[in-house]
Amino acid sequence: MELDMERIMILLQRKYGAIQEIHRLTKELEEVVNRNDGISVAMVLQLRGDEMVRAEQCMEELWQMGEGSREKYERLRVLVTCNLDQAVGATREEKKIYEIRRKTKAVLDQVQKIDQRLNRRLAGDKSFYKEGKLVSHI
């Protein structure tokens, strides 16, 4: 039994939509933090957390597609986690999957930059992103 490539594309597109919403909410979070609006900060953080759950649910559903077959799991693992710098895609579906992943990564990189600014502003010397600390890649 083959992987449902269309389903993979749909789930990755849903995840991308959630990540775009996380980006929008992260920009909004930066604005409300700058206004010192604690109530709005809490509300935006909750909304952002909900989108993170939505993105994670897409990934869980993707991984479930590989259950029961080592071959399907390995194929799925390559599609979902391979290095995008080297990913070309042999089929139209694979190319679309890698395109969605590239767009998702670009948005996540923007989210990370805003998060770094916010973390440095709010945590100061205790910032996770303080000079000299290791910054993990999303």
PDB file of C-alpha atoms in Angstrom:
ATOM      1  CA  MET A   1       0.000   0.000   0.000  1.00  0.00           C
ATOM      2  CA  GLU A   2       1.398   3.366  -1.081  1.00  0.00           C
ATOM      3  CA  LEU A   3       1.432   6.581   0.885  1.00  0.00           C
ATOM      4  CA  ASP A   4      -1.412   8.945   0.111  1.00  0.00           C
ATOM      5  CA  MET A   5       0.678  11.763  -1.333  1.00  0.00           C
ATOM      6  CA  GLU A   6      -2.339  14.035  -1.707  1.00  0.00           C
ATOM      7  CA  ARG A   7      -3.134  13.629   1.998  1.00  0.00           C
ATOM      8  CA  ILE A   8       0.484  14.437   2.867  1.00  0.00           C
ATOM      9  CA  MET A   9       0.279  17.634   0.794  1.00  0.00           C
ATOM     10  CA  ILE A  10      -3.016  18.599   2.449  1.00  0.00           C
ATOM     11  CA  LEU A  11      -1.637  18.074   5.960  1.00  0.00           C
ATOM     12  CA  LEU A  12       1.556  19.989   5.194  1.00  0.00           C
ATOM     13  CA  GLN A  13      -0.517  22.809   3.702  1.00  0.00           C
ATOM     14  CA  ARG A  14      -2.667  22.901   6.860  1.00  0.00           C
ATOM     15  CA  LYS A  15       0.468  23.031   8.965  1.00  0.00           C
ATOM     16  CA  TYR A  16       1.750  25.870   6.772  1.00  0.00           C
ATOM     17  CA  GLY A  17      -1.518  27.730   7.358  1.00  0.00           C
ATOM     18  CA  ALA A  18      -1.110  27.298  11.110  1.00  0.00           C
ATOM     19  CA  ILE A  19       2.493  28.517  10.926  1.00  0.00           C
ATOM     20  CA  GLN A  20       1.396  31.576   8.937  1.00  0.00           C
ATOM     21  CA  GLU A  21      -1.151  32.326  11.654  1.00  0.00           C
ATOM     22  CA  ILE A  22       1.555  31.854  14.314  1.00  0.00           C
ATOM     23  CA  HIS A  23       3.650  34.395  12.393  1.00  0.00           C
ATOM     24  CA  ARG A  24       0.779  36.884  12.284  1.00  0.00           C
ATOM     25  CA  LEU A  25       0.089  36.390  15.982  1.00  0.00           C
ATOM     26  CA  THR A  26       3.778  36.695  16.848  1.00  0.00           C
ATOM     27  CA  LYS A  27       3.940  40.065  15.090  1.00  0.00           C
ATOM     28  CA  GLU A  28       0.796  41.067  16.977  1.00  0.00           C
ATOM     29  CA  LEU A  29       2.382  39.854  20.215  1.00  0.00           C
ATOM     30  CA  GLU A  30       5.372  42.086  19.608  1.00  0.00           C
ATOM     31  CA  GLU A  31       3.035  45.047  19.136  1.00  0.00           C
ATOM     32  CA  VAL A  32       1.054  44.425  22.333  1.00  0.00           C
ATOM     33  CA  VAL A  33       4.249  43.850  24.321  1.00  0.00           C
ATOM     34  CA  ASN A  34       5.513  47.215  23.076  1.00  0.00           C
ATOM     35  CA  ARG A  35       2.261  48.800  24.333  1.00  0.00           C
ATOM     36  CA  ASN A  36       2.618  47.020  27.708  1.00  0.00           C
ATOM     37  CA  ASP A  37      -0.870  45.548  27.291  1.00  0.00           C
ATOM     38  CA  GLY A  38      -0.753  42.525  29.598  1.00  0.00           C
ATOM     39  CA  ILE A  39      -4.310  41.386  28.917  1.00  0.00           C
ATOM     40  CA  SER A  40      -3.779  41.376  25.169  1.00  0.00           C
ATOM     41  CA  VAL A  41      -0.429  39.598  25.615  1.00  0.00           C
ATOM     42  CA  ALA A  42      -2.153  36.753  27.458  1.00  0.00           C
ATOM     43  CA  MET A  43      -4.869  36.530  24.830  1.00  0.00           C
ATOM     44  CA  VAL A  44      -2.425  36.517  21.891  1.00  0.00           C
ATOM     45  CA  LEU A  45      -0.237  33.916  23.617  1.00  0.00           C
ATOM     46  CA  GLN A  46      -3.281  31.666  24.034  1.00  0.00           C
ATOM     47  CA  LEU A  47      -4.246  32.062  20.372  1.00  0.00           C
ATOM     48  CA  ARG A  48      -0.674  31.382  19.312  1.00  0.00           C
ATOM     49  CA  GLY A  49      -0.584  28.276  21.487  1.00  0.00           C
ATOM     50  CA  ASP A  50      -3.794  27.042  19.856  1.00  0.00           C
ATOM     51  CA  GLU A  51      -2.174  27.375  16.422  1.00  0.00           C
ATOM     52  CA  MET A  52       0.890  25.498  17.646  1.00  0.00           C
ATOM     53  CA  VAL A  53      -1.394  22.657  18.716  1.00  0.00           C
ATOM     54  CA  ARG A  54      -3.048  22.735  15.291  1.00  0.00           C
ATOM     55  CA  ALA A  55       0.343  22.472  13.555  1.00  0.00           C
ATOM     56  CA  GLU A  56       1.365  19.613  15.830  1.00  0.00           C
ATOM     57  CA  GLN A  57      -1.884  17.751  15.136  1.00  0.00           C
ATOM     58  CA  CYS A  58      -1.093  17.868  11.415  1.00  0.00           C
ATOM     59  CA  MET A  59       2.306  16.342  12.104  1.00  0.00           C
ATOM     60  CA  GLU A  60       0.809  13.653  14.324  1.00  0.00           C
ATOM     61  CA  GLU A  61      -1.636  12.732  11.588  1.00  0.00           C
ATOM     62  CA  LEU A  62       1.220  12.618   9.082  1.00  0.00           C
ATOM     63  CA  TRP A  63       3.253  10.250  11.249  1.00  0.00           C
ATOM     64  CA  GLN A  64       0.213   8.034  11.745  1.00  0.00           C
ATOM     65  CA  MET A  65       0.158   7.510   7.991  1.00  0.00           C
ATOM     66  CA  GLY A  66       3.461   5.643   8.325  1.00  0.00           C
ATOM     67  CA  GLU A  67       2.341   3.336  11.111  1.00  0.00           C
ATOM     68  CA  GLY A  68       2.175  -0.350  10.356  1.00  0.00           C
ATOM     69  CA  SER A  69       4.750  -0.387   7.586  1.00  0.00           C
ATOM     70  CA  ARG A  70       8.453   0.244   7.944  1.00  0.00           C
ATOM     71  CA  GLU A  71       8.675   1.116   4.233  1.00  0.00           C
ATOM     72  CA  LYS A  72       5.864   3.687   4.447  1.00  0.00           C
ATOM     73  CA  TYR A  73       7.362   5.175   7.589  1.00  0.00           C
ATOM     74  CA  GLU A  74      10.813   5.509   6.014  1.00  0.00           C
ATOM     75  CA  ARG A  75       9.367   7.056   2.855  1.00  0.00           C
ATOM     76  CA  LEU A  76       7.332   9.483   4.950  1.00  0.00           C
ATOM     77  CA  ARG A  77      10.353  10.315   7.092  1.00  0.00           C
ATOM     78  CA  VAL A  78      12.351  11.267   3.991  1.00  0.00           C
ATOM     79  CA  LEU A  79       9.522  13.421   2.628  1.00  0.00           C
ATOM     80  CA  VAL A  80       8.904  15.237   5.906  1.00  0.00           C
ATOM     81  CA  THR A  81      12.390  15.586   7.402  1.00  0.00           C
ATOM     82  CA  CYS A  82      14.997  15.480   4.630  1.00  0.00           C
ATOM     83  CA  ASN A  83      17.402  18.371   4.165  1.00  0.00           C
ATOM     84  CA  LEU A  84      15.586  20.847   1.931  1.00  0.00           C
ATOM     85  CA  ASP A  85      18.839  22.116   0.426  1.00  0.00           C
ATOM     86  CA  GLN A  86      19.229  18.747  -1.288  1.00  0.00           C
ATOM     87  CA  ALA A  87      15.550  17.886  -1.848  1.00  0.00           C
ATOM     88  CA  VAL A  88      14.583  17.892  -5.512  1.00  0.00           C
ATOM     89  CA  GLY A  89      11.531  15.672  -5.839  1.00  0.00           C
ATOM     90  CA  ALA A  90      11.116  13.001  -8.480  1.00  0.00           C
ATOM     91  CA  THR A  91       7.379  13.471  -8.919  1.00  0.00           C
ATOM     92  CA  ARG A  92       5.006  16.427  -9.058  1.00  0.00           C
ATOM     93  CA  GLU A  93       3.732  15.490  -5.585  1.00  0.00           C
ATOM     94  CA  GLU A  94       7.225  15.325  -4.084  1.00  0.00           C
ATOM     95  CA  LYS A  95       8.103  18.691  -5.609  1.00  0.00           C
ATOM     96  CA  LYS A  96       4.937  20.204  -4.093  1.00  0.00           C
ATOM     97  CA  ILE A  97       5.710  18.672  -0.690  1.00  0.00           C
ATOM     98  CA  TYR A  98       9.204  20.167  -0.709  1.00  0.00           C
ATOM     99  CA  GLU A  99       7.834  23.518  -1.898  1.00  0.00           C
ATOM    100  CA  ILE A 100       5.350  23.617   1.008  1.00  0.00           C
ATOM    101  CA  ARG A 101       8.116  22.663   3.436  1.00  0.00           C
ATOM    102  CA  ARG A 102      10.381  25.429   2.093  1.00  0.00           C
ATOM    103  CA  LYS A 103       7.630  28.026   2.486  1.00  0.00           C
ATOM    104  CA  THR A 104       6.929  26.759   6.002  1.00  0.00           C
ATOM    105  CA  LYS A 105      10.605  26.972   6.935  1.00  0.00           C
ATOM    106  CA  ALA A 106      10.840  30.547   5.622  1.00  0.00           C
ATOM    107  CA  VAL A 107       7.883  31.630   7.779  1.00  0.00           C
ATOM    108  CA  LEU A 108       9.287  29.773  10.810  1.00  0.00           C
ATOM    109  CA  ASP A 109      12.599  31.587  10.368  1.00  0.00           C
ATOM    110  CA  GLN A 110      10.709  34.908  10.505  1.00  0.00           C
ATOM    111  CA  VAL A 111       8.834  33.780  13.632  1.00  0.00           C
ATOM    112  CA  GLN A 112      12.105  32.813  15.270  1.00  0.00           C
ATOM    113  CA  LYS A 113      13.609  36.263  14.601  1.00  0.00           C
ATOM    114  CA  ILE A 114      10.629  37.998  16.202  1.00  0.00           C
ATOM    115  CA  ASP A 115      10.713  35.553  19.128  1.00  0.00           C
ATOM    116  CA  GLN A 116      14.397  36.334  19.637  1.00  0.00           C
ATOM    117  CA  ARG A 117      13.696  40.067  19.771  1.00  0.00           C
ATOM    118  CA  LEU A 118      10.824  39.544  22.206  1.00  0.00           C
ATOM    119  CA  ASN A 119      12.828  37.195  24.391  1.00  0.00           C
ATOM    120  CA  ARG A 120      15.786  39.561  24.561  1.00  0.00           C
ATOM    121  CA  ARG A 121      13.517  42.504  25.362  1.00  0.00           C
ATOM    122  CA  LEU A 122      11.563  40.709  28.070  1.00  0.00           C
ATOM    123  CA  ALA A 123      14.291  38.537  29.619  1.00  0.00           C
ATOM    124  CA  GLY A 124      17.301  40.823  29.244  1.00  0.00           C
ATOM    125  CA  ASP A 125      20.403  39.116  30.614  1.00  0.00           C
ATOM    126  CA  LYS A 126      18.425  35.939  31.262  1.00  0.00           C
ATOM    127  CA  SER A 127      17.376  35.678  27.605  1.00  0.00           C
ATOM    128  CA  PHE A 128      17.543  32.272  25.992  1.00  0.00           C
ATOM    129  CA  TYR A 129      19.151  34.052  23.040  1.00  0.00           C
ATOM    130  CA  LYS A 130      21.786  35.874  25.065  1.00  0.00           C
ATOM    131  CA  GLU A 131      25.199  36.148  23.395  1.00  0.00           C
ATOM    132  CA  GLY A 132      27.150  32.946  23.798  1.00  0.00           C
ATOM    133  CA  LYS A 133      24.176  30.663  24.331  1.00  0.00           C
ATOM    134  CA  LEU A 134      23.486  27.955  21.811  1.00  0.00           C
ATOM    135  CA  VAL A 135      20.444  28.734  19.678  1.00  0.00           C
ATOM    136  CA  SER A 136      18.638  25.640  18.479  1.00  0.00           C
ATOM    137  CA  HIS A 137      17.168  25.583  14.987  1.00  0.00           C
ATOM    138  CA  ILE A 138      13.401  25.153  14.703  1.00  0.00           C
TER     139      ILE A 138
END
